[in-house]
Amino acid sequence: MSVAPLRTVDTQIVPDAGAGTESGTAGTAISVDGVRKIYDTGRERTEAVSGVSFDVKRGEFVAILGPSGCGKSTLLMMCGGLESITSGRIDIEGVAMTQPRPSIGVMFQDASLLPWKTVLENILFPIKILKRPMAEYTERARSLIDMVGLHGFEDKKPHQLSGGMRQRVAICRALVYDPDILLMDEPFSALDAITRDEMGEALLDIWEQYTKTALFVTHSIREAVLLADRVLVMTRRPATIVEDIRIPFGRPRPRDVSGSPEFNEICVYLRSLIESGHGAAQGRRSGDGPVLQPGRRGA
Ligand SMILES: Nc1ncnc2c1ncn2[C@@H]1O[C@H](COP(=O)(O)OP(=O)(O)OP(=O)(O)O)[C@@H](O)[C@H]1O
Ligand SMILES: [Mg+2]
């Protein structure tokens, strides 16, 4: 089923700070250039991210893989304006990222729903915060609810839902106000394997009719290969990008692709990179990564 389109032009309601400039590179939604992050707690300095550069084109779905603690969440938070950048630059739609913007939707591992609000109220919460027209977005929220299979649960509270259902609500909440860019930090990692697969399929369904630019952090190699157009691999901390591969499966993505030898070969290759903590292309600027040639680069 399709999601109700919005009739209101976003910029009429809440413009992004600094949006509307002409400085953006055509076709580039996210540009990360030489970004470094040092956490300084006063007692300790931790270099979490070191000289990371990559671009994400408009409408592209890019997954980020890397060992635990390597700085993936830090990178995503900097892209969302939720964490300061020590040096380097992140531009979103050509505008330097310094603070959160309504054109960027964020989704974390924990659904973080408001326990006293219903499913529908939780989904519409950003609309309330952004002071957008409630009636119009309610129609859209209901379409999204149907799409993720939550029809009939609109008036339930979060404690009456399963973990997978709560994550579905979080997806709807991230999409309801029509952000151009979605940043997702391991959104399905708290779920069991079967529910996780279902959520991946739900996200694919949404993607096919509702293309957005996405940066998606995951620990699951298979999830990354199934969902993404490109996969970036980060090293151990301080993290740099060591590989940027284009996933050679088109859209709409065949649901049975994960059973193919090519899919498995890509997964084996990515696993070997992550386990070794090294890659084939140390420190290069990413953004137009090579298509993996199975058999040439396999583990
Ligand atoms: N607010 C903070 N203050 C100080 N150090 C931090 C802070 N947040 C993260 N770090 C450190 O930065 C490094 C990277 O953390 P980050 O959460 O970005 O890693 P990650 O790749 O997302 O890990 P995981 O896969 O386990 O989620 C870690 O060493 C962590 O301890
Ligand atoms: Mg993390």
CSV table of C-alpha atoms and ligand atoms in Angstrom, one decimal:
chain,number,residue,atom,x,y,z
A,1,MET,CA,0.0,0.0,0.0
A,2,SER,CA,1.1,3.5,-0.6
A,3,VAL,CA,1.9,6.3,1.9
A,4,ALA,CA,-0.4,9.4,1.7
A,5,PRO,CA,1.6,12.1,0.0
A,6,LEU,CA,2.1,15.5,1.8
A,7,ARG,CA,0.4,18.5,0.2
A,8,THR,CA,2.4,21.0,2.2
A,9,VAL,CA,5.8,22.1,1.0
A,10,ASP,CA,8.2,21.4,3.9
A,11,THR,CA,10.1,24.7,3.7
A,12,GLN,CA,6.8,26.6,4.3
A,13,ILE,CA,6.6,25.2,7.7
A,14,VAL,CA,10.0,24.8,9.4
A,15,PRO,CA,13.0,25.8,7.3
A,16,ASP,CA,16.3,24.3,8.2
A,17,ALA,CA,18.9,26.7,9.7
A,18,GLY,CA,20.9,27.9,6.8
A,19,ALA,CA,19.0,25.9,4.2
A,20,GLY,CA,18.2,27.2,0.8
A,21,THR,CA,21.8,28.1,-0.2
A,22,GLU,CA,23.1,27.1,-3.6
A,23,SER,CA,26.4,25.8,-2.3
A,24,GLY,CA,25.5,22.1,-2.4
A,25,THR,CA,27.2,19.7,-4.8
A,26,ALA,CA,24.6,18.5,-7.3
A,27,GLY,CA,23.4,15.1,-6.3
A,28,THR,CA,25.4,14.9,-3.0
A,29,ALA,CA,23.2,14.7,0.1
A,30,ILE,CA,25.9,14.1,2.7
A,31,SER,CA,29.6,15.1,2.4
A,32,VAL,CA,32.0,14.0,5.1
A,33,ASP,CA,35.4,15.6,4.6
A,34,GLY,CA,38.4,14.8,6.8
A,35,VAL,CA,36.3,14.4,9.9
A,36,ARG,CA,38.0,13.8,13.2
A,37,LYS,CA,36.5,13.4,16.7
A,38,ILE,CA,38.3,13.5,20.0
A,39,TYR,CA,36.3,13.1,23.1
A,40,ASP,CA,38.1,15.1,25.9
A,41,THR,CA,36.6,14.4,29.3
A,42,GLY,CA,39.3,16.5,31.1
A,43,ARG,CA,40.9,13.3,32.5
A,44,GLU,CA,41.0,11.4,29.2
A,45,ARG,CA,41.3,12.1,25.5
A,46,THR,CA,39.8,9.5,23.2
A,47,GLU,CA,40.3,9.8,19.5
A,48,ALA,CA,37.1,8.1,18.2
A,49,VAL,CA,37.1,9.0,14.5
A,50,SER,CA,40.2,9.9,12.5
A,51,GLY,CA,40.2,11.5,9.1
A,52,VAL,CA,37.0,10.0,7.7
A,53,SER,CA,35.8,11.2,4.3
A,54,PHE,CA,32.9,10.0,2.1
A,55,ASP,CA,30.0,11.3,0.1
A,56,VAL,CA,26.4,10.0,0.0
A,57,LYS,CA,24.4,10.8,-3.1
A,58,ARG,CA,20.8,11.8,-2.9
A,59,GLY,CA,18.6,8.8,-2.6
A,60,GLU,CA,21.4,6.4,-1.8
A,61,PHE,CA,21.3,3.9,1.1
A,62,VAL,CA,24.7,3.6,2.6
A,63,ALA,CA,25.4,1.1,5.4
A,64,ILE,CA,28.3,1.4,7.8
A,65,LEU,CA,30.0,-1.7,9.3
A,66,GLY,CA,32.9,-1.8,11.7
A,67,PRO,CA,34.1,-3.4,14.9
A,68,SER,CA,32.4,-2.4,18.2
A,69,GLY,CA,33.7,0.8,19.7
A,70,CYS,CA,35.2,2.0,16.4
A,71,GLY,CA,33.3,5.3,16.3
A,72,LYS,CA,30.2,4.5,14.1
A,73,SER,CA,27.7,6.0,16.5
A,74,THR,CA,30.0,9.0,16.9
A,75,LEU,CA,30.1,9.5,13.2
A,76,LEU,CA,26.3,9.2,12.8
A,77,MET,CA,25.8,11.7,15.7
A,78,MET,CA,28.1,14.2,14.0
A,79,CYS,CA,26.1,13.8,10.8
A,80,GLY,CA,22.9,14.5,12.7
A,81,GLY,CA,24.4,17.6,14.4
A,82,LEU,CA,24.1,15.8,17.8
A,83,GLU,CA,27.8,15.7,18.5
A,84,SER,CA,30.4,18.3,17.8
A,85,ILE,CA,33.1,17.8,15.1
A,86,THR,CA,36.7,18.2,16.4
A,87,SER,CA,38.1,19.0,12.9
A,88,GLY,CA,37.0,18.5,9.3
A,89,ARG,CA,33.6,19.2,7.9
A,90,ILE,CA,30.2,17.6,7.3
A,91,ASP,CA,27.9,19.2,4.8
A,92,ILE,CA,24.3,18.1,4.5
A,93,GLU,CA,22.7,19.3,1.3
A,94,GLY,CA,25.6,21.7,0.9
A,95,VAL,CA,25.2,23.3,4.4
A,96,ALA,CA,27.7,22.8,7.2
A,97,MET,CA,26.3,20.6,9.9
A,98,THR,CA,26.4,22.3,13.3
A,99,GLN,CA,23.0,21.5,14.9
A,100,PRO,CA,20.1,19.1,14.4
A,101,ARG,CA,17.8,19.9,11.5
A,102,PRO,CA,14.2,18.9,10.8
A,103,SER,CA,15.2,17.6,7.3
A,104,ILE,CA,17.2,14.8,9.1
A,105,GLY,CA,15.4,11.9,10.8
A,106,VAL,CA,17.2,9.9,13.4
A,107,MET,CA,16.5,6.4,14.6
A,108,PHE,CA,18.5,4.7,17.4
A,109,GLN,CA,18.8,1.2,18.7
A,110,ASP,CA,16.2,1.8,21.3
A,111,ALA,CA,12.8,2.8,20.0
A,112,SER,CA,12.6,5.5,22.8
A,113,LEU,CA,8.9,5.9,22.6
A,114,LEU,CA,7.0,8.1,25.1
A,115,PRO,CA,5.3,5.5,27.4
A,116,TRP,CA,2.3,7.6,28.2
A,117,LYS,CA,1.4,8.3,24.6
A,118,THR,CA,-0.4,6.0,22.1
A,119,VAL,CA,1.2,4.6,18.9
A,120,LEU,CA,-0.5,7.3,16.9
A,121,GLU,CA,0.5,10.1,19.3
A,122,ASN,CA,4.1,8.8,19.4
A,123,ILE,CA,4.3,8.9,15.6
A,124,LEU,CA,2.9,12.4,15.5
A,125,PHE,CA,5.1,13.7,18.3
A,126,PRO,CA,7.6,15.3,15.9
A,127,ILE,CA,4.7,17.0,14.1
A,128,LYS,CA,3.7,18.5,17.4
A,129,ILE,CA,7.3,19.7,18.1
A,130,LEU,CA,7.7,21.1,14.6
A,131,LYS,CA,4.2,22.7,14.8
A,132,ARG,CA,3.1,21.3,11.5
A,133,PRO,CA,-0.6,20.8,10.5
A,134,MET,CA,-1.8,17.9,12.6
A,135,ALA,CA,-4.7,16.8,10.4
A,136,GLU,CA,-2.6,16.5,7.3
A,137,TYR,CA,0.1,14.5,9.0
A,138,THR,CA,-2.4,12.2,10.8
A,139,GLU,CA,-3.5,10.9,7.4
A,140,ARG,CA,0.1,10.2,6.6
A,141,ALA,CA,0.8,8.6,10.0
A,142,ARG,CA,-2.1,6.2,9.5
A,143,SER,CA,-0.8,5.2,6.0
A,144,LEU,CA,2.6,4.4,7.6
A,145,ILE,CA,1.0,2.5,10.4
A,146,ASP,CA,-0.8,0.3,7.8
A,147,MET,CA,2.4,-0.1,5.8
A,148,VAL,CA,4.4,-1.5,8.7
A,149,GLY,CA,1.5,-3.8,9.7
A,150,LEU,CA,0.4,-2.0,12.8
A,151,HIS,CA,-3.2,-1.4,11.7
A,152,GLY,CA,-5.5,-1.8,14.8
A,153,PHE,CA,-2.7,-0.8,17.2
A,154,GLU,CA,-3.1,3.0,16.8
A,155,ASP,CA,-4.4,3.5,20.3
A,156,LYS,CA,-2.1,1.1,22.2
A,157,LYS,CA,0.6,2.3,24.5
A,158,PRO,CA,4.2,1.2,24.0
A,159,HIS,CA,4.1,-1.4,26.9
A,160,GLN,CA,1.3,-3.2,25.1
A,161,LEU,CA,3.5,-3.8,22.1
A,162,SER,CA,6.3,-6.2,21.3
A,163,GLY,CA,9.9,-5.0,20.7
A,164,GLY,CA,9.5,-5.4,17.0
A,165,MET,CA,6.2,-3.4,17.0
A,166,ARG,CA,7.9,-0.6,19.0
A,167,GLN,CA,10.7,-0.4,16.4
A,168,ARG,CA,8.0,-0.2,13.7
A,169,VAL,CA,6.5,2.7,15.5
A,170,ALA,CA,9.9,4.3,15.7
A,171,ILE,CA,10.3,3.9,11.9
A,172,CYS,CA,7.0,5.6,11.3
A,173,ARG,CA,7.9,8.4,13.7
A,174,ALA,CA,11.2,8.9,11.8
A,175,LEU,CA,9.4,9.0,8.5
A,176,VAL,CA,6.2,10.9,9.3
A,177,TYR,CA,7.5,14.4,8.8
A,178,ASP,CA,9.1,13.4,5.5
A,179,PRO,CA,12.8,14.0,6.3
A,180,ASP,CA,15.1,14.0,3.3
A,181,ILE,CA,17.7,12.1,5.2
A,182,LEU,CA,17.5,9.2,7.6
A,183,LEU,CA,20.3,8.4,10.1
A,184,MET,CA,19.8,5.0,11.7
A,185,ASP,CA,22.1,3.6,14.4
A,186,GLU,CA,21.5,-0.2,14.7
A,187,PRO,CA,17.8,0.2,14.8
A,188,PHE,CA,17.1,-3.5,14.8
A,189,SER,CA,19.9,-4.8,17.0
A,190,ALA,CA,17.7,-5.4,20.1
A,191,LEU,CA,15.3,-7.7,18.1
A,192,ASP,CA,15.4,-11.4,17.7
A,193,ALA,CA,16.6,-12.8,14.4
A,194,ILE,CA,13.2,-13.4,12.8
A,195,THR,CA,11.8,-10.1,13.8
A,196,ARG,CA,14.9,-8.4,12.6
A,197,ASP,CA,14.5,-10.0,9.2
A,198,GLU,CA,10.9,-8.9,9.1
A,199,MET,CA,12.0,-5.3,10.0
A,200,GLY,CA,14.6,-5.4,7.2
A,201,GLU,CA,11.9,-6.4,4.8
A,202,ALA,CA,9.6,-3.6,6.1
A,203,LEU,CA,12.4,-1.1,5.6
A,204,LEU,CA,12.9,-2.4,2.0
A,205,ASP,CA,9.2,-2.0,1.3
A,206,ILE,CA,9.3,1.5,2.6
A,207,TRP,CA,12.4,2.3,0.6
A,208,GLU,CA,10.9,1.1,-2.6
A,209,GLN,CA,8.1,3.6,-2.6
A,210,TYR,CA,9.6,6.3,-0.5
A,211,THR,CA,13.3,6.7,-1.4
A,212,LYS,CA,15.3,8.7,1.0
A,213,THR,CA,19.0,9.2,1.6
A,214,ALA,CA,20.1,6.9,4.4
A,215,LEU,CA,23.1,6.3,6.6
A,216,PHE,CA,22.5,3.0,8.4
A,217,VAL,CA,24.9,1.7,11.1
A,218,THR,CA,24.7,-2.1,11.7
A,219,HIS,CA,26.7,-4.9,13.1
A,220,SER,CA,25.0,-7.3,10.8
A,221,ILE,CA,26.9,-7.8,7.5
A,222,ARG,CA,23.9,-9.6,5.9
A,223,GLU,CA,21.6,-6.8,6.9
A,224,ALA,CA,24.0,-4.2,5.3
A,225,VAL,CA,24.3,-6.2,2.1
A,226,LEU,CA,20.6,-6.8,1.8
A,227,LEU,CA,19.5,-3.2,2.4
A,228,ALA,CA,22.3,-1.0,1.1
A,229,ASP,CA,23.4,0.4,-2.2
A,230,ARG,CA,26.9,0.9,-0.8
A,231,VAL,CA,28.7,-0.5,2.3
A,232,LEU,CA,31.4,1.4,4.1
A,233,VAL,CA,33.8,-0.6,6.4
A,234,MET,CA,35.5,1.2,9.3
A,235,THR,CA,38.7,0.2,11.1
A,236,ARG,CA,39.2,-0.2,14.8
A,237,ARG,CA,39.4,3.1,16.7
A,238,PRO,CA,40.4,5.7,15.8
A,239,ALA,CA,38.2,4.8,12.9
A,240,THR,CA,38.9,5.5,9.2
A,241,ILE,CA,37.0,4.1,6.2
A,242,VAL,CA,38.9,1.2,4.7
A,243,GLU,CA,36.5,-0.1,2.1
A,244,ASP,CA,33.6,1.3,0.2
A,245,ILE,CA,31.8,-1.2,-2.0
A,246,ARG,CA,28.9,-0.8,-4.2
A,247,ILE,CA,26.3,-3.6,-3.8
A,248,PRO,CA,25.6,-5.0,-7.2
A,249,PHE,CA,21.9,-5.9,-6.6
A,250,GLY,CA,19.4,-3.4,-8.0
A,251,ARG,CA,16.1,-2.0,-6.8
A,252,PRO,CA,13.5,-3.2,-6.2
A,253,ARG,CA,15.8,-5.6,-4.4
A,254,PRO,CA,14.8,-9.2,-4.9
A,255,ARG,CA,13.8,-10.7,-1.6
A,256,ASP,CA,15.6,-13.9,-2.3
A,257,VAL,CA,18.9,-12.3,-3.1
A,258,SER,CA,20.3,-13.3,0.3
A,259,GLY,CA,20.3,-16.9,-0.9
A,260,SER,CA,22.5,-16.2,-3.9
A,261,PRO,CA,26.2,-17.2,-4.0
A,262,GLU,CA,27.2,-13.7,-4.9
A,263,PHE,CA,25.5,-12.3,-1.8
A,264,ASN,CA,27.3,-14.8,0.4
A,265,GLU,CA,30.6,-14.0,-1.3
A,266,ILE,CA,30.2,-10.3,-0.6
A,267,CYS,CA,29.4,-11.1,3.1
A,268,VAL,CA,32.5,-13.3,3.4
A,269,TYR,CA,34.7,-10.6,2.0
A,270,LEU,CA,33.2,-7.9,4.3
A,271,ARG,CA,33.6,-10.2,7.3
A,272,SER,CA,37.3,-10.8,6.5
A,273,LEU,CA,37.8,-7.1,6.4
A,274,ILE,CA,36.1,-6.4,9.7
A,275,GLU,CA,37.9,-9.2,11.5
A,276,SER,CA,41.3,-8.2,10.2
A,277,GLY,CA,40.6,-4.5,11.1
A,278,HIS,CA,42.3,-3.6,7.8
A,279,GLY,CA,41.1,-3.0,4.2
A,280,ALA,CA,42.2,-2.8,0.7
A,281,ALA,CA,42.0,1.0,0.4
A,282,GLN,CA,43.4,2.7,3.5
A,283,GLY,CA,42.2,6.2,4.1
A,284,ARG,CA,41.0,7.0,0.6
A,285,ARG,CA,38.1,9.3,0.0
A,286,SER,CA,35.0,7.3,-0.6
A,287,GLY,CA,31.9,8.1,-2.4
A,288,ASP,CA,32.0,6.2,-5.6
A,289,GLY,CA,33.1,2.9,-4.3
A,290,PRO,CA,34.0,0.0,-6.6
A,291,VAL,CA,31.6,-2.7,-7.4
A,292,LEU,CA,32.9,-5.8,-5.7
A,293,GLN,CA,34.0,-8.3,-8.2
A,294,PRO,CA,33.2,-11.6,-6.6
A,295,GLY,CA,36.1,-14.0,-7.0
A,296,ARG,CA,38.6,-11.3,-7.3
A,297,ARG,CA,38.3,-9.8,-3.8
A,298,GLY,CA,36.7,-12.7,-1.9
A,299,ALA,CA,38.2,-13.7,1.4
B,1,LIG,N1,30.5,10.9,25.2
B,1,LIG,C1,31.6,10.3,25.1
B,1,LIG,N2,32.7,10.7,25.9
B,1,LIG,C2,33.9,10.0,25.8
B,1,LIG,N3,34.1,9.0,25.0
B,1,LIG,C3,33.1,8.5,24.2
B,1,LIG,C4,31.8,9.2,24.2
B,1,LIG,N4,31.1,8.5,23.3
B,1,LIG,C5,31.8,7.5,22.8
B,1,LIG,N5,33.1,7.6,23.3
B,1,LIG,C6,34.2,6.7,23.0
B,1,LIG,O1,34.4,6.8,21.6
B,1,LIG,C7,34.7,5.5,21.0
B,1,LIG,C8,33.7,5.3,19.9
B,1,LIG,O2,32.4,5.1,20.4
B,1,LIG,P1,31.1,4.9,19.5
B,1,LIG,O3,30.0,4.8,20.4
B,1,LIG,O4,31.1,5.9,18.5
B,1,LIG,O5,31.5,3.4,18.9
B,1,LIG,P2,30.6,2.4,18.0
B,1,LIG,O6,31.4,2.1,16.8
B,1,LIG,O7,29.3,3.0,17.8
B,1,LIG,O8,30.5,1.2,19.0
B,1,LIG,P3,29.4,0.1,19.0
B,1,LIG,O9,29.5,-0.7,17.8
B,1,LIG,O10,29.7,-0.7,20.2
B,1,LIG,O11,28.0,0.7,19.1
B,1,LIG,C9,34.6,4.5,22.2
B,1,LIG,O12,36.0,4.3,22.6
B,1,LIG,C10,33.8,5.2,23.2
B,1,LIG,O13,34.3,4.8,24.5
B,2,MG,MG,27.3,2.5,18.4
